[in-house]
Amino acid sequence: MTNKDLDKILKTLEDFDPQAKPNWEAFVAGNEARLESTDKTIDQLTGKAAKSFTGIKYAAIMLTVIAGIFFIWYFSGPGSDVSIPQNAIPEAIQAPATLPNNNIDQPSIKEIIPSATDKPDVSREFLNESIIVDDLNTTSDTESIGGSSGIIDLPLIEEPLPISTAQSEKLVVIKITDTVYIKKTIIISDTLKVKKAPIKN
Amino acid sequence: MSDNSLADGCKAGDRAAMKALYERYYSPMLGVCLRYAVNYADAEDFVQDGFIKVFNDIRSFKGTGSLEGWIRRVIINSVLMQLRKSKKEYAYENMEIVMKGTVDELSESESDEKPFDVLELSQKEAVDIIQTLPDGFRKVLNLYVIDGYKHREIAELLDISVGTSKSQLNRARKLMKQKLIEHIKTKK
């Protein structure tokens, strides 16, 4: 027997068919779990995929986005939510302009820092900043700094403000370290920054 | 229903199409598995696992070639994987030691010069003889002679060298011839 003879015999087996009867039901019953996973994959690839799963996924994404927006709004808003009762405002820094005809002894900023406005350097800084505030032309109940009366008026401050003055012979240093909330956020450090509040309808 | 329609149905997860495909190709694929297995029960297990693989991978069938050829390849790969996993497989080294003497005992003159009538042997008898071959011999003989794989492909599939594939084929042929001659003698 040559290799050719052998190969001829073996080649006849290429289409060997034992004429066995397939049993689809038994096949499915025996491999249901594996076929189920196949169905899922096919469904996903043919676009019939689990719509409920997609819905849940989108709902979760939307909830996350909404929660994110809420937290951003809540924690980094213009400060309007940080409402501090008016009685918490120290009278010492109530601006005279808010009480124009008030006979109550309310010391003005000039009284708090009597020599600050007298000093050319300091007063110039304050006046420059008051111009900025005027330009904003805010409509809230906060009083602008630097009114037409020529008196430097501080806005209403809704939080106790530790303002301390240290006066040497010629120099007055104003230290305001905390954030001041005036419905608009005004941060006073070396310079005065006024953030315009959103207009409420 | 055409093969491509069946394939498309299977891709879409249509159970009716899957059933039709299974029923159309179950028996021929069982025939393939019988050549690689050592008995009918193992072949049935192979064909079941093979069809699971077929349904899992049906999306990779592009429809350019014949569906039957593609299924056959998938089934063969699945069978080889099953054989690799199973404990039935002999180590090639051990098998070579065991079979070396037996194959060498068959003289070239005795095995090559005698004329052999192919008609003396049925397909089933040939498959029964193949099933008695050691796993390594059986796989290489099936892959190279019947299923048309190259030695390089066989080497990759079985994770052996090309030289090993060739030597396995040579020894498998010798042993197969010996067994065929013995079988015919027994029949007579």
PDB file of N, CA and C in Angstrom, chain B residues 4-65:
ATOM      1  N   ASN B   4     -26.726  31.516   2.987  1.00  0.00           N
ATOM      2  CA  ASN B   4     -26.549  32.898   3.429  1.00  0.00           C
ATOM      3  C   ASN B   4     -27.753  33.409   4.213  1.00  0.00           C
ATOM      4  N   SER B   5     -28.943  32.986   3.798  1.00  0.00           N
ATOM      5  CA  SER B   5     -30.146  33.373   4.544  1.00  0.00           C
ATOM      6  C   SER B   5     -30.114  32.765   5.943  1.00  0.00           C
ATOM      7  N   LEU B   6     -29.676  31.515   5.997  1.00  0.00           N
ATOM      8  CA  LEU B   6     -29.557  30.865   7.309  1.00  0.00           C
ATOM      9  C   LEU B   6     -28.568  31.617   8.198  1.00  0.00           C
ATOM     10  N   ALA B   7     -27.453  31.958   7.595  1.00  0.00           N
ATOM     11  CA  ALA B   7     -26.424  32.672   8.367  1.00  0.00           C
ATOM     12  C   ALA B   7     -26.956  34.016   8.856  1.00  0.00           C
ATOM     13  N   ASP B   8     -27.663  34.731   7.975  1.00  0.00           N
ATOM     14  CA  ASP B   8     -28.225  36.027   8.376  1.00  0.00           C
ATOM     15  C   ASP B   8     -29.230  35.863   9.515  1.00  0.00           C
ATOM     16  N   GLY B   9     -30.056  34.824   9.395  1.00  0.00           N
ATOM     17  CA  GLY B   9     -31.022  34.561  10.465  1.00  0.00           C
ATOM     18  C   GLY B   9     -30.342  34.264  11.774  1.00  0.00           C
ATOM     19  N   CYS B  10     -29.292  33.471  11.713  1.00  0.00           N
ATOM     20  CA  CYS B  10     -28.549  33.138  12.934  1.00  0.00           C
ATOM     21  C   CYS B  10     -27.896  34.383  13.527  1.00  0.00           C
ATOM     22  N   LYS B  11     -27.397  35.251  12.655  1.00  0.00           N
ATOM     23  CA  LYS B  11     -26.784  36.497  13.143  1.00  0.00           C
ATOM     24  C   LYS B  11     -27.795  37.351  13.884  1.00  0.00           C
ATOM     25  N   ALA B  12     -29.049  37.288  13.413  1.00  0.00           N
ATOM     26  CA  ALA B  12     -30.105  38.088  14.053  1.00  0.00           C
ATOM     27  C   ALA B  12     -30.702  37.393  15.263  1.00  0.00           C
ATOM     28  N   GLY B  13     -30.177  36.203  15.596  1.00  0.00           N
ATOM     29  CA  GLY B  13     -30.685  35.490  16.760  1.00  0.00           C
ATOM     30  C   GLY B  13     -31.987  34.760  16.508  1.00  0.00           C
ATOM     31  N   ASP B  14     -32.279  34.498  15.256  1.00  0.00           N
ATOM     32  CA  ASP B  14     -33.522  33.810  14.899  1.00  0.00           C
ATOM     33  C   ASP B  14     -33.372  32.320  15.212  1.00  0.00           C
ATOM     34  N   ARG B  15     -34.152  31.850  16.176  1.00  0.00           N
ATOM     35  CA  ARG B  15     -34.038  30.456  16.603  1.00  0.00           C
ATOM     36  C   ARG B  15     -34.414  29.480  15.489  1.00  0.00           C
ATOM     37  N   ALA B  16     -35.366  29.877  14.665  1.00  0.00           N
ATOM     38  CA  ALA B  16     -35.779  28.987  13.568  1.00  0.00           C
ATOM     39  C   ALA B  16     -34.622  28.783  12.588  1.00  0.00           C
ATOM     40  N   ALA B  17     -33.911  29.865  12.312  1.00  0.00           N
ATOM     41  CA  ALA B  17     -32.755  29.766  11.412  1.00  0.00           C
ATOM     42  C   ALA B  17     -31.653  28.934  12.056  1.00  0.00           C
ATOM     43  N   MET B  18     -31.460  29.119  13.353  1.00  0.00           N
ATOM     44  CA  MET B  18     -30.440  28.333  14.055  1.00  0.00           C
ATOM     45  C   MET B  18     -30.790  26.846  14.014  1.00  0.00           C
ATOM     46  N   LYS B  19     -32.061  26.565  14.205  1.00  0.00           N
ATOM     47  CA  LYS B  19     -32.493  25.166  14.162  1.00  0.00           C
ATOM     48  C   LYS B  19     -32.274  24.568  12.777  1.00  0.00           C
ATOM     49  N   ALA B  20     -32.612  25.328  11.753  1.00  0.00           N
ATOM     50  CA  ALA B  20     -32.441  24.842  10.381  1.00  0.00           C
ATOM     51  C   ALA B  20     -30.974  24.583  10.068  1.00  0.00           C
ATOM     52  N   LEU B  21     -30.127  25.501  10.517  1.00  0.00           N
ATOM     53  CA  LEU B  21     -28.689  25.330  10.280  1.00  0.00           C
ATOM     54  C   LEU B  21     -28.166  24.095  11.014  1.00  0.00           C
ATOM     55  N   TYR B  22     -28.608  23.952  12.243  1.00  0.00           N
ATOM     56  CA  TYR B  22     -28.170  22.812  13.057  1.00  0.00           C
ATOM     57  C   TYR B  22     -28.591  21.505  12.405  1.00  0.00           C
ATOM     58  N   GLU B  23     -29.835  21.454  11.971  1.00  0.00           N
ATOM     59  CA  GLU B  23     -30.337  20.204  11.398  1.00  0.00           C
ATOM     60  C   GLU B  23     -29.705  19.908  10.038  1.00  0.00           C
ATOM     61  N   ARG B  24     -29.326  20.934   9.319  1.00  0.00           N
ATOM     62  CA  ARG B  24     -28.714  20.726   8.011  1.00  0.00           C
ATOM     63  C   ARG B  24     -27.287  20.195   8.134  1.00  0.00           C
ATOM     64  N   TYR B  25     -26.570  20.686   9.121  1.00  0.00           N
ATOM     65  CA  TYR B  25     -25.140  20.356   9.178  1.00  0.00           C
ATOM     66  C   TYR B  25     -24.742  19.466  10.346  1.00  0.00           C
ATOM     67  N   TYR B  26     -25.691  19.049  11.129  1.00  0.00           N
ATOM     68  CA  TYR B  26     -25.338  18.223  12.290  1.00  0.00           C
ATOM     69  C   TYR B  26     -24.637  16.929  11.866  1.00  0.00           C
ATOM     70  N   SER B  27     -25.246  16.203  10.958  1.00  0.00           N
ATOM     71  CA  SER B  27     -24.717  14.885  10.601  1.00  0.00           C
ATOM     72  C   SER B  27     -23.331  14.959   9.922  1.00  0.00           C
ATOM     73  N   PRO B  28     -23.158  15.834   8.930  1.00  0.00           N
ATOM     74  CA  PRO B  28     -21.813  15.927   8.338  1.00  0.00           C
ATOM     75  C   PRO B  28     -20.751  16.350   9.355  1.00  0.00           C
ATOM     76  N   MET B  29     -21.146  17.239  10.259  1.00  0.00           N
ATOM     77  CA  MET B  29     -20.164  17.681  11.253  1.00  0.00           C
ATOM     78  C   MET B  29     -19.892  16.604  12.300  1.00  0.00           C
ATOM     79  N   LEU B  30     -20.885  15.779  12.546  1.00  0.00           N
ATOM     80  CA  LEU B  30     -20.647  14.632  13.420  1.00  0.00           C
ATOM     81  C   LEU B  30     -19.640  13.688  12.758  1.00  0.00           C
ATOM     82  N   GLY B  31     -19.740  13.579  11.443  1.00  0.00           N
ATOM     83  CA  GLY B  31     -18.767  12.771  10.701  1.00  0.00           C
ATOM     84  C   GLY B  31     -17.351  13.316  10.863  1.00  0.00           C
ATOM     85  N   VAL B  32     -17.216  14.633  10.838  1.00  0.00           N
ATOM     86  CA  VAL B  32     -15.898  15.249  11.065  1.00  0.00           C
ATOM     87  C   VAL B  32     -15.406  14.920  12.474  1.00  0.00           C
ATOM     88  N   CYS B  33     -16.308  15.091  13.424  1.00  0.00           N
ATOM     89  CA  CYS B  33     -15.921  14.877  14.824  1.00  0.00           C
ATOM     90  C   CYS B  33     -15.567  13.412  15.091  1.00  0.00           C
ATOM     91  N   LEU B  34     -16.231  12.493  14.395  1.00  0.00           N
ATOM     92  CA  LEU B  34     -15.938  11.066  14.594  1.00  0.00           C
ATOM     93  C   LEU B  34     -14.503  10.739  14.191  1.00  0.00           C
ATOM     94  N   ARG B  35     -13.989  11.470  13.205  1.00  0.00           N
ATOM     95  CA  ARG B  35     -12.606  11.225  12.764  1.00  0.00           C
ATOM     96  C   ARG B  35     -11.590  11.671  13.807  1.00  0.00           C
ATOM     97  N   TYR B  36     -11.974  12.671  14.591  1.00  0.00           N
ATOM     98  CA  TYR B  36     -11.033  13.214  15.579  1.00  0.00           C
ATOM     99  C   TYR B  36     -11.216  12.574  16.965  1.00  0.00           C
ATOM    100  N   ALA B  37     -12.396  12.016  17.198  1.00  0.00           N
ATOM    101  CA  ALA B  37     -12.677  11.454  18.516  1.00  0.00           C
ATOM    102  C   ALA B  37     -12.246   9.991  18.584  1.00  0.00           C
ATOM    103  N   VAL B  38     -12.311   9.449  19.778  1.00  0.00           N
ATOM    104  CA  VAL B  38     -11.962   8.039  19.929  1.00  0.00           C
ATOM    105  C   VAL B  38     -13.217   7.163  19.975  1.00  0.00           C
ATOM    106  N   ASN B  39     -14.379   7.786  20.145  1.00  0.00           N
ATOM    107  CA  ASN B  39     -15.620   7.009  20.140  1.00  0.00           C
ATOM    108  C   ASN B  39     -16.800   7.930  19.787  1.00  0.00           C
ATOM    109  N   TYR B  40     -17.931   7.321  19.651  1.00  0.00           N
ATOM    110  CA  TYR B  40     -19.118   8.056  19.203  1.00  0.00           C
ATOM    111  C   TYR B  40     -19.564   9.096  20.241  1.00  0.00           C
ATOM    112  N   ALA B  41     -19.506   8.707  21.501  1.00  0.00           N
ATOM    113  CA  ALA B  41     -19.967   9.615  22.570  1.00  0.00           C
ATOM    114  C   ALA B  41     -19.122  10.893  22.590  1.00  0.00           C
ATOM    115  N   ASP B  42     -17.820  10.719  22.479  1.00  0.00           N
ATOM    116  CA  ASP B  42     -16.943  11.895  22.448  1.00  0.00           C
ATOM    117  C   ASP B  42     -17.253  12.765  21.224  1.00  0.00           C
ATOM    118  N   ALA B  43     -17.497  12.111  20.112  1.00  0.00           N
ATOM    119  CA  ALA B  43     -17.809  12.861  18.884  1.00  0.00           C
ATOM    120  C   ALA B  43     -19.091  13.675  19.055  1.00  0.00           C
ATOM    121  N   GLU B  44     -20.063  13.094  19.720  1.00  0.00           N
ATOM    122  CA  GLU B  44     -21.315  13.831  19.964  1.00  0.00           C
ATOM    123  C   GLU B  44     -21.055  15.055  20.850  1.00  0.00           C
ATOM    124  N   ASP B  45     -20.237  14.883  21.874  1.00  0.00           N
ATOM    125  CA  ASP B  45     -19.890  16.036  22.721  1.00  0.00           C
ATOM    126  C   ASP B  45     -19.184  17.115  21.906  1.00  0.00           C
ATOM    127  N   PHE B  46     -18.275  16.673  21.054  1.00  0.00           N
ATOM    128  CA  PHE B  46     -17.529  17.633  20.230  1.00  0.00           C
ATOM    129  C   PHE B  46     -18.463  18.429  19.314  1.00  0.00           C
ATOM    130  N   VAL B  47     -19.415  17.719  18.724  1.00  0.00           N
ATOM    131  CA  VAL B  47     -20.286  18.405  17.777  1.00  0.00           C
ATOM    132  C   VAL B  47     -21.213  19.385  18.500  1.00  0.00           C
ATOM    133  N   GLN B  48     -21.617  19.034  19.706  1.00  0.00           N
ATOM    134  CA  GLN B  48     -22.456  19.970  20.485  1.00  0.00           C
ATOM    135  C   GLN B  48     -21.679  21.248  20.797  1.00  0.00           C
ATOM    136  N   ASP B  49     -20.485  21.062  21.333  1.00  0.00           N
ATOM    137  CA  ASP B  49     -19.652  22.235  21.658  1.00  0.00           C
ATOM    138  C   ASP B  49     -19.311  23.030  20.404  1.00  0.00           C
ATOM    139  N   GLY B  50     -19.094  22.261  19.315  1.00  0.00           N
ATOM    140  CA  GLY B  50     -18.760  22.932  18.062  1.00  0.00           C
ATOM    141  C   GLY B  50     -19.885  23.830  17.571  1.00  0.00           C
ATOM    142  N   PHE B  51     -21.123  23.370  17.695  1.00  0.00           N
ATOM    143  CA  PHE B  51     -22.236  24.197  17.225  1.00  0.00           C
ATOM    144  C   PHE B  51     -22.475  25.412  18.130  1.00  0.00           C
ATOM    145  N   ILE B  52     -22.189  25.255  19.402  1.00  0.00           N
ATOM    146  CA  ILE B  52     -22.254  26.440  20.269  1.00  0.00           C
ATOM    147  C   ILE B  52     -21.268  27.497  19.765  1.00  0.00           C
ATOM    148  N   LYS B  53     -20.084  27.008  19.420  1.00  0.00           N
ATOM    149  CA  LYS B  53     -19.059  27.925  18.887  1.00  0.00           C
ATOM    150  C   LYS B  53     -19.516  28.535  17.558  1.00  0.00           C
ATOM    151  N   VAL B  54     -20.148  27.710  16.744  1.00  0.00           N
ATOM    152  CA  VAL B  54     -20.645  28.203  15.450  1.00  0.00           C
ATOM    153  C   VAL B  54     -21.643  29.337  15.676  1.00  0.00           C
ATOM    154  N   PHE B  55     -22.586  29.141  16.587  1.00  0.00           N
ATOM    155  CA  PHE B  55     -23.602  30.173  16.822  1.00  0.00           C
ATOM    156  C   PHE B  55     -22.994  31.416  17.483  1.00  0.00           C
ATOM    157  N   ASN B  56     -21.982  31.191  18.297  1.00  0.00           N
ATOM    158  CA  ASN B  56     -21.320  32.352  18.924  1.00  0.00           C
ATOM    159  C   ASN B  56     -20.529  33.177  17.908  1.00  0.00           C
ATOM    160  N   ASP B  57     -19.957  32.474  16.948  1.00  0.00           N
ATOM    161  CA  ASP B  57     -19.045  33.155  16.013  1.00  0.00           C
ATOM    162  C   ASP B  57     -19.678  33.435  14.656  1.00  0.00           C
ATOM    163  N   ILE B  58     -20.962  33.173  14.522  1.00  0.00           N
ATOM    164  CA  ILE B  58     -21.601  33.265  13.198  1.00  0.00           C
ATOM    165  C   ILE B  58     -21.462  34.664  12.594  1.00  0.00           C
ATOM    166  N   ARG B  59     -21.293  35.673  13.437  1.00  0.00           N
ATOM    167  CA  ARG B  59     -21.163  37.040  12.926  1.00  0.00           C
ATOM    168  C   ARG B  59     -19.877  37.232  12.129  1.00  0.00           C
ATOM    169  N   SER B  60     -18.909  36.386  12.417  1.00  0.00           N
ATOM    170  CA  SER B  60     -17.646  36.528  11.672  1.00  0.00           C
ATOM    171  C   SER B  60     -17.722  35.871  10.290  1.00  0.00           C
ATOM    172  N   PHE B  61     -18.798  35.188  10.012  1.00  0.00           N
ATOM    173  CA  PHE B  61     -18.977  34.620   8.668  1.00  0.00           C
ATOM    174  C   PHE B  61     -19.442  35.733   7.724  1.00  0.00           C
ATOM    175  N   LYS B  62     -18.609  36.038   6.742  1.00  0.00           N
ATOM    176  CA  LYS B  62     -18.884  37.178   5.865  1.00  0.00           C
ATOM    177  C   LYS B  62     -19.729  36.812   4.653  1.00  0.00           C
ATOM    178  N   GLY B  63     -19.891  35.520   4.431  1.00  0.00           N
ATOM    179  CA  GLY B  63     -20.708  35.103   3.300  1.00  0.00           C
ATOM    180  C   GLY B  63     -19.954  35.032   1.993  1.00  0.00           C
ATOM    181  N   THR B  64     -18.644  35.208   2.038  1.00  0.00           N
ATOM    182  CA  THR B  64     -17.868  35.159   0.789  1.00  0.00           C
ATOM    183  C   THR B  64     -17.548  33.722   0.389  1.00  0.00           C
ATOM    184  N   GLY B  65     -17.303  32.863   1.386  1.00  0.00           N
ATOM    185  CA  GLY B  65     -17.038  31.452   1.088  1.00  0.00           C
ATOM    186  C   GLY B  65     -18.261  30.611   1.392  1.00  0.00           C
TER     187      GLY B  65
END
